[in-house]
Coordinates of C-alpha atoms in Angstrom, one line a residue:
M1 CA 11.5 -53.5 3.1
N2 CA 12.4 -50.2 3.4
E3 CA 13.3 -48.9 0.3
A4 CA 9.7 -49.8 -0.2
V5 CA 8.6 -47.9 1.9
A6 CA 10.8 -44.9 1.7
H7 CA 9.2 -44.6 -1.9
A8 CA 5.7 -45.3 -0.9
E9 CA 7.1 -41.6 1.5
H10 CA 8.5 -40.5 -1.5
A11 CA 5.2 -41.0 -3.5
E12 CA 3.4 -39.2 -1.5
H13 CA 5.1 -36.9 -0.4
A14 CA 5.6 -35.7 -3.8
A15 CA 1.9 -36.1 -4.4
H16 CA 1.1 -33.4 -2.0
Y17 CA 4.0 -31.2 -3.1
P18 CA 4.0 -31.5 -6.8
Q19 CA 7.6 -31.3 -8.3
G20 CA 9.4 -30.1 -12.0
I21 CA 7.2 -26.8 -13.3
K22 CA 4.4 -27.9 -11.7
R23 CA 5.4 -27.1 -8.4
W24 CA 5.9 -23.3 -10.0
I25 CA 2.5 -23.7 -11.3
F26 CA 0.0 -24.9 -8.4
S27 CA 2.7 -23.9 -5.6
T28 CA 0.8 -22.6 -2.6
N29 CA 4.0 -22.0 -0.7
H30 CA 4.7 -18.8 0.9
K31 CA 8.5 -18.6 -0.4
D32 CA 7.5 -19.6 -3.7
I33 CA 5.1 -17.1 -5.1
G34 CA 8.0 -15.1 -3.4
T35 CA 10.5 -15.7 -5.3
M36 CA 8.4 -15.9 -8.5
Y37 CA 7.4 -12.3 -7.9
L38 CA 10.3 -11.1 -7.6
W39 CA 11.5 -12.9 -10.7
L40 CA 9.0 -11.3 -12.6
S41 CA 10.3 -8.1 -12.0
F42 CA 13.6 -8.4 -12.8
T43 CA 11.8 -9.4 -16.1
M44 CA 10.2 -7.1 -16.6
F45 CA 12.4 -4.4 -14.7
F46 CA 15.2 -5.5 -17.3
I47 CA 12.2 -4.9 -20.3
G48 CA 11.3 -1.3 -18.7
G49 CA 14.5 -0.7 -18.7
T50 CA 15.5 -1.7 -22.6
S51 CA 12.4 1.1 -23.5
A52 CA 14.4 3.3 -21.2
M53 CA 18.1 2.9 -23.2
L54 CA 16.1 3.3 -26.5
I55 CA 15.1 6.5 -24.6
R56 CA 18.0 7.9 -24.0
A57 CA 19.6 6.7 -27.2
E58 CA 17.3 9.1 -29.1
L59 CA 18.2 12.0 -26.9
F60 CA 22.3 11.5 -26.8
K61 CA 21.8 13.9 -29.3
P62 CA 19.5 16.6 -31.2
G63 CA 18.1 15.1 -34.4
A64 CA 19.5 11.9 -33.4
N65 CA 16.4 10.0 -35.5
L66 CA 17.3 6.5 -33.9
V67 CA 13.4 5.5 -33.2
S68 CA 10.6 8.0 -35.0
P69 CA 8.6 10.6 -32.9
E70 CA 5.5 7.8 -32.8
L71 CA 7.7 5.1 -30.9
F72 CA 9.1 7.8 -29.2
N73 CA 5.9 8.3 -27.0
Q74 CA 5.0 4.7 -26.9
L75 CA 8.8 3.9 -25.0
T76 CA 7.8 6.7 -22.6
T77 CA 4.4 5.5 -21.8
M78 CA 5.2 1.6 -21.6
H79 CA 8.4 2.7 -20.0
G80 CA 6.3 4.0 -17.1
L81 CA 3.9 1.4 -17.2
I82 CA 6.1 -1.0 -16.9
M83 CA 8.5 -0.3 -14.0
I84 CA 5.1 1.0 -11.7
F85 CA 3.5 -1.6 -12.2
G86 CA 5.4 -4.7 -13.9
A87 CA 8.7 -4.0 -11.6
V88 CA 8.5 -2.1 -8.4
M89 CA 5.4 -3.1 -7.5
P90 CA 5.8 -7.2 -7.6
A91 CA 8.7 -7.0 -6.4
F92 CA 7.2 -5.5 -3.0
V93 CA 4.8 -7.6 -3.3
G94 CA 7.9 -10.7 -3.0
F95 CA 9.6 -9.1 -0.3
A96 CA 5.4 -9.4 1.5
N97 CA 5.5 -13.1 0.8
W98 CA 9.0 -13.6 1.4
M99 CA 8.8 -12.4 4.5
I100 CA 6.0 -11.6 6.6
P101 CA 5.1 -14.9 7.8
L102 CA 8.4 -15.9 8.2
M103 CA 8.4 -12.2 11.1
I104 CA 5.0 -12.9 12.6
G105 CA 5.8 -16.6 13.1
A106 CA 2.7 -17.6 10.7
P107 CA 2.7 -20.7 8.6
D108 CA 2.0 -19.5 5.7
M109 CA -0.3 -16.7 3.8
A110 CA -3.4 -16.8 5.3
M111 CA -5.0 -17.3 2.0
P112 CA -2.6 -19.8 0.2
R113 CA -4.7 -20.2 -2.9
L114 CA -5.6 -16.7 -3.4
N115 CA -2.0 -15.9 -3.5
N116 CA -1.4 -18.2 -5.7
L117 CA -4.6 -16.9 -8.1
S118 CA -3.2 -12.8 -7.3
F119 CA 0.7 -13.9 -8.9
W120 CA -0.7 -16.0 -11.7
I121 CA -3.1 -13.3 -12.9
L122 CA 0.3 -10.7 -13.3
P123 CA 2.3 -12.5 -16.4
F124 CA -0.9 -12.8 -18.5
A125 CA -1.8 -9.0 -18.0
F126 CA 1.7 -7.8 -18.5
S127 CA 1.8 -10.4 -22.1
I128 CA -1.2 -8.0 -23.1
L129 CA 0.4 -4.7 -22.6
I130 CA 3.2 -5.7 -24.3
S131 CA 1.8 -7.3 -27.1
T132 CA 0.3 -3.9 -28.1
F133 CA 3.8 -2.9 -29.6
F134 CA 3.0 -6.0 -32.1
M135 CA -0.7 -4.2 -33.1
Q136 CA -1.9 -2.1 -35.3
G137 CA -1.2 1.3 -34.7
G138 CA 1.4 0.7 -32.2
A139 CA 1.6 0.9 -28.3
P140 CA -0.6 3.3 -26.4
N141 CA 1.6 6.6 -27.0
F142 CA 0.0 8.8 -24.4
G143 CA 2.1 8.8 -21.8
W144 CA 2.2 6.5 -18.8
T145 CA -0.8 8.9 -17.1
F146 CA -3.4 8.5 -19.8
Y147 CA -4.8 11.6 -20.0
A148 CA -8.1 12.2 -22.5
P149 CA -8.7 13.0 -24.7
L150 CA -5.1 11.3 -26.2
S151 CA -6.6 8.4 -24.9
T152 CA -10.0 8.9 -25.6
T153 CA -10.6 10.2 -28.8
Y154 CA -6.7 9.8 -30.5
G155 CA -5.3 6.7 -28.9
P156 CA -4.6 4.0 -31.2
N157 CA -6.5 0.7 -31.4
S158 CA -4.2 -1.2 -28.9
T159 CA -5.5 1.2 -26.0
D160 CA -8.5 -1.0 -25.4
F161 CA -6.0 -3.9 -24.9
F162 CA -3.6 -1.4 -22.7
I163 CA -7.0 -1.2 -20.1
F164 CA -8.0 -4.8 -19.9
S165 CA -4.2 -5.2 -18.8
V166 CA -4.9 -2.0 -16.2
H167 CA -7.6 -4.5 -14.9
L168 CA -6.2 -7.7 -14.2
M169 CA -3.5 -6.1 -12.3
G170 CA -5.8 -3.8 -10.0
I171 CA -7.5 -7.2 -9.6
S172 CA -4.0 -8.7 -8.9
S173 CA -3.4 -6.0 -6.2
I174 CA -7.0 -6.2 -4.6
L175 CA -6.6 -10.1 -4.0
G176 CA -3.0 -9.8 -2.7
A177 CA -3.9 -6.8 -0.2
I178 CA -7.1 -8.6 1.2
N179 CA -3.9 -11.7 1.5
I180 CA -1.8 -9.5 3.2
I181 CA -4.3 -7.8 5.3
A182 CA -6.1 -11.0 7.0
T183 CA -2.4 -12.7 6.9
I184 CA -1.1 -9.9 9.1
L185 CA -4.9 -9.2 11.4
N186 CA -5.3 -13.0 12.2
L187 CA -2.3 -15.4 11.9
R188 CA 0.4 -13.4 13.7
A189 CA 2.3 -15.5 16.4
P190 CA 0.9 -16.0 20.3
G191 CA 1.7 -12.6 22.5
M192 CA 3.0 -10.7 19.4
G193 CA 0.7 -8.0 19.4
M194 CA 0.4 -5.3 17.0
M195 CA 3.1 -2.7 18.2
Q196 CA 5.9 -5.5 18.6
M197 CA 5.8 -6.6 14.8
P198 CA 8.3 -5.5 12.6
M199 CA 8.1 -2.4 11.0
F200 CA 8.2 -4.1 7.1
C201 CA 4.9 -5.8 8.6
W202 CA 3.8 -2.4 9.5
T203 CA 4.4 -0.5 6.2
W204 CA 2.8 -3.1 4.4
L205 CA -0.3 -3.3 6.1
V206 CA -0.6 0.1 5.6
T207 CA -0.3 -0.8 1.9
A208 CA -2.6 -3.1 1.3
F209 CA -5.0 -0.7 2.8
L210 CA -4.2 1.8 0.5
L211 CA -4.0 -0.5 -2.8
L212 CA -7.9 -1.8 -1.3
A213 CA -8.4 2.3 -1.3
V214 CA -7.5 3.6 -4.8
M215 CA -7.2 0.4 -7.1
P216 CA -10.8 0.2 -7.5
V217 CA -10.5 4.0 -8.4
L218 CA -7.8 3.5 -10.9
A219 CA -10.6 1.2 -12.5
G220 CA -12.7 3.5 -12.4
A221 CA -10.9 6.0 -14.6
V222 CA -10.2 3.4 -16.8
T223 CA -13.4 2.1 -17.4
M224 CA -15.1 5.9 -18.3
V225 CA -12.1 5.8 -20.7
L226 CA -13.6 2.6 -22.0
A227 CA -16.8 3.6 -22.1
D228 CA -15.9 7.3 -24.0
R229 CA -13.9 5.3 -26.5
H230 CA -16.7 3.0 -27.3
L231 CA -20.1 3.3 -25.6
G232 CA -20.9 7.1 -26.5
T233 CA -20.2 8.3 -23.0
S234 CA -19.1 11.8 -22.3
F235 CA -17.3 11.8 -19.1
F236 CA -14.4 13.7 -20.5
N237 CA -15.5 14.9 -23.5
A238 CA -15.9 18.4 -23.4
S239 CA -18.0 18.6 -26.6
G240 CA -20.8 15.6 -24.8
G241 CA -21.1 17.5 -22.0
G242 CA -17.9 16.2 -20.1
D243 CA -14.8 17.5 -18.9
P244 CA -11.6 16.4 -20.4
V245 CA -10.1 17.5 -16.6
L246 CA -12.5 15.4 -14.3
F247 CA -9.8 12.5 -15.7
Q248 CA -6.5 13.7 -14.0
H249 CA -8.5 14.8 -10.8
V250 CA -9.7 11.0 -11.1
F251 CA -6.5 9.8 -12.4
W252 CA -4.2 11.7 -9.7
F253 CA -6.3 10.9 -6.9
F254 CA -5.4 7.4 -7.9
G255 CA -1.7 8.7 -9.0
H256 CA -0.2 10.1 -5.2
P257 CA -1.6 7.4 -2.8
E258 CA 0.2 5.0 -5.6
V259 CA 3.1 6.7 -5.2
Y260 CA 3.3 5.5 -1.3
V261 CA 2.0 2.4 -2.5
I262 CA 5.4 2.6 -3.6
I263 CA 6.9 3.7 -1.5
L264 CA 6.2 2.7 1.6
P265 CA 7.2 -0.8 1.9
A266 CA 10.2 0.3 0.7
F267 CA 10.8 2.9 4.0
G268 CA 9.8 -1.0 6.0
I269 CA 13.0 -2.4 3.9
I270 CA 15.6 0.5 5.0
S271 CA 13.7 0.3 8.3
E272 CA 14.4 -3.5 9.3
I273 CA 18.2 -2.9 7.5
I274 CA 19.6 0.3 9.3
P275 CA 18.7 -1.2 12.7
T276 CA 20.8 -4.4 11.9
F277 CA 24.0 -2.6 10.9
S278 CA 23.7 -0.4 13.4
R279 CA 23.8 -2.8 16.1
K280 CA 20.8 -1.1 18.3
K281 CA 17.1 -0.8 18.1
L282 CA 15.0 1.0 15.6
F283 CA 14.7 4.4 17.5
G284 CA 11.6 5.5 17.8
Y285 CA 9.2 2.9 16.8
V286 CA 6.2 3.9 17.9
S287 CA 6.6 7.6 16.2
M288 CA 7.3 5.8 12.8
V289 CA 4.0 3.6 13.0
Y290 CA 1.8 6.5 13.3
A291 CA 4.3 8.4 10.8
V292 CA 3.3 5.8 8.2
S293 CA -0.2 5.9 8.6
A294 CA -0.3 10.3 9.1
I295 CA 1.6 9.4 4.9
A296 CA -0.8 7.0 4.2
I297 CA -4.0 10.2 5.2
L298 CA -2.1 12.4 3.7
S299 CA -1.4 11.0 0.6
F300 CA -5.6 11.2 -0.1
V301 CA -5.4 15.0 -0.3
V302 CA -2.4 15.9 -2.1
W303 CA -3.4 14.7 -5.8
A304 CA -4.6 18.3 -7.2
H305 CA -0.6 19.5 -6.1
H306 CA 0.2 17.6 -9.8
M307 CA -2.9 19.7 -11.0
F308 CA -2.1 23.4 -10.5
T309 CA -1.7 24.4 -13.9
T310 CA -5.3 23.1 -15.1
G311 CA -6.5 26.7 -14.1
M312 CA -8.3 25.6 -10.7
P313 CA -9.5 28.3 -8.1
T314 CA -7.0 29.8 -5.9
A315 CA -8.1 28.7 -2.6
G316 CA -7.9 25.2 -4.0
E317 CA -4.1 26.0 -5.2
I318 CA -3.6 27.1 -1.8
F319 CA -5.2 24.3 0.7
F320 CA -2.8 21.3 -1.7
M321 CA 0.3 23.8 -1.5
Y322 CA 0.5 23.8 2.1
V323 CA -1.0 19.9 2.2
T324 CA 1.8 18.9 0.6
M325 CA 4.2 20.6 2.8
L326 CA 2.3 19.2 5.3
I327 CA 2.8 15.6 3.9
A328 CA 6.3 16.2 4.4
V329 CA 6.7 16.0 8.2
P330 CA 6.2 12.8 9.1
T331 CA 8.6 12.0 6.3
G332 CA 11.1 14.0 7.9
V333 CA 10.3 12.3 11.4
K334 CA 11.0 9.2 9.6
V335 CA 14.4 10.4 8.2
F336 CA 15.3 11.8 11.4
N337 CA 14.9 7.9 13.4
W338 CA 16.6 6.3 11.0
I339 CA 19.4 8.9 11.1
S340 CA 19.1 8.4 15.1
T341 CA 19.2 4.9 14.7
M342 CA 22.7 5.1 13.3
F343 CA 24.3 7.8 15.7
K344 CA 26.4 6.2 17.8
G345 CA 25.6 2.8 16.7
A346 CA 28.5 -0.1 16.1
M347 CA 28.3 0.6 12.3
T348 CA 30.0 -1.7 9.6
F349 CA 28.8 -0.8 6.0
E350 CA 27.9 -4.1 4.0
T351 CA 25.9 -4.1 1.5
P352 CA 22.6 -3.9 2.1
M353 CA 23.5 -0.7 4.4
L354 CA 25.0 0.3 1.6
Y355 CA 22.0 1.1 -0.2
A356 CA 19.9 1.9 3.0
I357 CA 22.2 5.0 3.5
A358 CA 21.6 6.0 -0.5
F359 CA 18.0 5.7 -0.2
I360 CA 17.6 7.8 3.1
I361 CA 20.3 10.2 0.4
L362 CA 18.8 10.5 -2.9
F363 CA 15.0 10.2 -1.1
T364 CA 15.9 13.1 0.8
I365 CA 17.2 15.3 -2.6
G366 CA 14.0 13.8 -4.1
G367 CA 12.1 15.1 -1.3
F368 CA 13.3 18.4 -1.5
T369 CA 12.7 19.1 -5.0
G370 CA 9.1 18.1 -4.4
L371 CA 8.5 21.2 -2.1
M372 CA 10.1 22.7 -4.4
L373 CA 7.4 22.0 -6.7
A374 CA 4.4 22.4 -4.2
I375 CA 5.1 25.8 -4.5
A376 CA 2.2 26.9 -6.8
P377 CA 3.2 29.4 -8.5
A378 CA 6.8 28.2 -8.6
D379 CA 5.0 24.7 -10.3
F380 CA 3.6 27.1 -13.0
Q381 CA 7.4 26.9 -14.0
Y382 CA 8.5 23.8 -13.6
H383 CA 5.3 21.9 -14.7
D384 CA 6.1 19.6 -17.7
S385 CA 9.7 20.0 -17.9
Y386 CA 12.7 17.7 -16.9
F387 CA 13.3 18.9 -14.0
V388 CA 9.7 16.7 -12.7
V389 CA 11.4 13.9 -14.5
A390 CA 14.7 14.6 -12.4
H391 CA 12.3 14.7 -9.1
F392 CA 10.4 11.5 -9.9
H393 CA 13.1 9.3 -10.3
Y394 CA 15.2 10.8 -7.5
V395 CA 11.8 9.6 -5.4
M396 CA 11.2 6.9 -7.6
V397 CA 14.1 5.1 -8.6
A398 CA 16.3 6.4 -5.7
G399 CA 13.4 5.3 -3.3
S400 CA 12.4 1.9 -4.7
L401 CA 15.2 0.8 -6.3
M402 CA 18.0 1.2 -4.2
A403 CA 15.6 -0.6 -1.3
I404 CA 14.9 -3.4 -3.3
F405 CA 18.9 -4.2 -4.1
G406 CA 19.0 -3.8 -0.3
G407 CA 16.2 -5.5 0.8
V408 CA 18.3 -8.6 -2.3
Y409 CA 21.2 -8.6 -0.2
Y410 CA 19.5 -8.1 3.0
W411 CA 17.5 -11.0 2.8
I412 CA 19.5 -13.9 0.3
P413 CA 21.3 -15.2 2.6
K414 CA 18.2 -16.3 4.0
W415 CA 16.2 -17.2 1.0
T416 CA 19.2 -19.6 -0.9
G417 CA 21.6 -20.3 2.7
H418 CA 24.4 -19.1 0.8
M419 CA 26.4 -15.3 1.0
Y420 CA 26.8 -13.3 -2.0
N421 CA 30.0 -12.4 -2.8
E422 CA 30.9 -8.9 -0.9
T423 CA 33.3 -7.4 -2.9
L424 CA 31.0 -7.4 -5.7
G425 CA 27.8 -6.4 -4.1
K426 CA 29.5 -3.4 -3.6
F427 CA 30.6 -2.6 -7.6
H428 CA 27.4 -3.0 -8.0
F429 CA 26.5 -0.3 -5.1
W430 CA 29.0 2.1 -6.5
L431 CA 28.3 1.7 -9.7
T432 CA 24.6 2.2 -9.6
M433 CA 25.0 5.1 -7.3
I434 CA 27.4 7.0 -9.6
S435 CA 25.6 6.0 -12.6
F436 CA 21.6 7.3 -11.2
N437 CA 23.2 10.3 -10.0
V438 CA 25.2 10.9 -14.0
T439 CA 21.3 9.9 -15.5
F440 CA 19.6 12.0 -13.7
F441 CA 21.0 15.3 -11.6
P442 CA 21.7 16.7 -14.7
M443 CA 17.8 16.5 -15.5
H444 CA 17.8 19.5 -12.7
F445 CA 19.5 21.4 -14.9
V446 CA 17.9 21.1 -18.7
G447 CA 14.6 21.1 -16.8
L448 CA 15.1 24.5 -14.9
A449 CA 16.2 25.7 -18.4
G450 CA 13.3 24.8 -20.2
M451 CA 13.2 21.6 -21.4
P452 CA 10.0 20.4 -22.2
R453 CA 9.6 16.1 -20.9
R454 CA 8.1 13.2 -23.6
I455 CA 9.9 15.3 -26.7
P456 CA 12.0 13.3 -29.0
D457 CA 14.4 16.3 -29.9
Y458 CA 15.8 19.2 -28.4
A459 CA 17.6 22.0 -28.8
L460 CA 21.0 22.3 -29.2
Q461 CA 22.3 24.2 -25.8
F462 CA 20.8 20.8 -23.9
T463 CA 22.9 19.1 -25.8
E464 CA 26.1 17.8 -23.5
F465 CA 23.3 17.4 -20.4
N466 CA 21.6 15.2 -22.4
Q467 CA 25.0 13.5 -23.6
I468 CA 25.8 13.0 -20.0
A469 CA 22.1 11.6 -18.9
S470 CA 22.5 9.1 -21.5
I471 CA 26.0 8.1 -20.7
G472 CA 24.8 7.3 -16.5
A473 CA 22.0 5.8 -18.1
F474 CA 23.6 3.1 -20.3
T475 CA 26.0 2.7 -17.2
F476 CA 23.3 1.9 -15.2
G477 CA 20.8 -0.4 -16.9
L478 CA 24.5 -2.5 -17.9
S479 CA 25.1 -2.1 -13.8
Q480 CA 21.8 -4.0 -13.4
I481 CA 23.2 -7.5 -15.3
F482 CA 26.1 -7.0 -13.1
F483 CA 23.7 -7.4 -10.2
L484 CA 21.8 -10.5 -11.8
Y485 CA 24.9 -12.1 -12.6
I486 CA 25.3 -11.9 -8.8
V487 CA 22.0 -13.3 -7.5
I488 CA 22.2 -16.2 -10.2
R489 CA 25.7 -16.6 -9.0
T490 CA 24.3 -16.8 -4.8
I491 CA 21.8 -19.0 -6.3
R492 CA 24.3 -21.4 -7.1
G493 CA 26.1 -21.7 -4.7
G494 CA 28.8 -19.4 -2.3
E495 CA 29.7 -19.8 1.5
P496 CA 27.0 -20.9 3.3
A497 CA 25.1 -18.5 5.5
S498 CA 25.2 -18.6 9.3
A499 CA 22.7 -19.0 11.3
Q500 CA 24.2 -15.2 12.4
V501 CA 24.6 -14.1 8.9
W502 CA 25.3 -11.1 9.5
E503 CA 28.0 -10.7 12.3
G504 CA 30.2 -7.2 11.4
A505 CA 33.3 -6.6 13.1
H506 CA 34.6 -6.5 16.8
G507 CA 31.9 -10.0 17.0
L508 CA 28.9 -7.6 17.2
T509 CA 25.7 -9.2 15.8
W510 CA 22.0 -8.1 15.3
T511 CA 19.5 -10.3 14.3
V512 CA 16.7 -8.8 16.9
P513 CA 13.7 -7.5 14.0
S514 CA 12.8 -3.5 13.7
P515 CA 10.7 -3.4 16.9
P516 CA 13.1 -3.6 20.3
P517 CA 14.5 -6.3 21.6
Y518 CA 13.2 -4.8 25.5
H519 CA 9.7 -6.1 24.3
T520 CA 8.0 -8.6 26.4
F521 CA 5.8 -11.2 25.1
T522 CA 2.3 -12.3 27.4
T523 CA 3.1 -15.4 25.9
P524 CA 6.4 -16.9 24.3
P525 CA 6.3 -16.4 20.6
V526 CA 5.7 -19.7 19.3
I527 CA 8.3 -18.6 15.4
Q528 CA 7.3 -21.8 12.8
D529 CA 6.9 -22.8 8.7
A530 CA 4.9 -24.9 7.2
H531 CA 7.5 -25.7 4.8
G532 CA 10.6 -25.9 7.1

């Protein structure tokens, strides 16, 4: 009798919670969907990284001819698109899916089926994008910014498929942003006010509003490109009364807030890690919230600093120069608060903390070079040189990847119930940190010496620094395979994670999220999870 009852209960459970592949396809569980986002991100990270390895192999010596100039341009285009839209953004959405409901005491995301849809759009979008490599004429070859007329008049036939995939990515991002906003505003535990949320939730709330604002702009840009290609319009065609510079305005009105879409969730992760391993509450919680909001607002009024060389009026150059410098102020507030949190804290240096400190150092270097690029007269010299490549990667790779790695090490005990191997984690950190700097720091010098970016060949005097960068890039890429090994090993088993995961030196523990522990709730928050 007991066996029959158990069998019936098991059948009922299986009916409500599909097993095997159905579990993942039909899942409305925020944890499962977060996991799928993270694995998709990891997959795209390796695909985008492979294209980077081919680029650096070609640049190891002048005249290498490992790939054709045409394929080189296709690789640079796809590397940028895949890394930004395929690796970094889905990773942060994965973190949001996993952690936001747990942090605010919600049973799940506000719209679980919409959550499932917003994920499953992405594999199809990226499949379409990657398939362009195998189409007649090859993949898009005009750079990840797809400036007109390169993408309109001269783009290969695969450009249309690229436009379709970008539309799909945009739909996914908008659906995900709506879900995150609805979850944070409506599903907080009773008594948890907005100013009592962890910083990660705040950064994602602001990011979601940014996504809602800028994704339709990108959709408009690619739709105008499509219309110029097939419908006889002349939005960007000077001979028909259009203006190619208009494309840059539209694209960068999306593109610059997009930089902060990528970096704000990273700020949130760092704001969770540093208080934990400093055993202190986050310094200046309220100022951090306002700084995030200020960064988001200012990000909409600095887009033309990418366009100083297009011949805008001097008054426009001065405006965009000063506003670009102004955005460094709230960013500086955040760096100051992180350092103040560490000051006189009972710090320990587990792997997540090492990544958080590396993030602060490297992102600050990227910020300083950004201030150099903000100076309009100087930007004429830096523009389209490898100095811009170095700056961009110090802000984006150091800014996003260091935070992603730190976040994975920080939360993987919660996700899997197992502790990762600390020795292996630190080894991965030092491999990553050293190889990153070996790769990208020399690019500052070759850029200042005049080496243009996006070219498959270069003058002989740049050979040594390019060889150093290529060696660093291959080391960086191989160290991420080691990271994959650490993650799989942790999932498969290992030391069980305790209830107090992060127990540091002297027996000190700190598991309170970023809001200060002295916050009192009007009603004790009910932290629950519908999925156990």
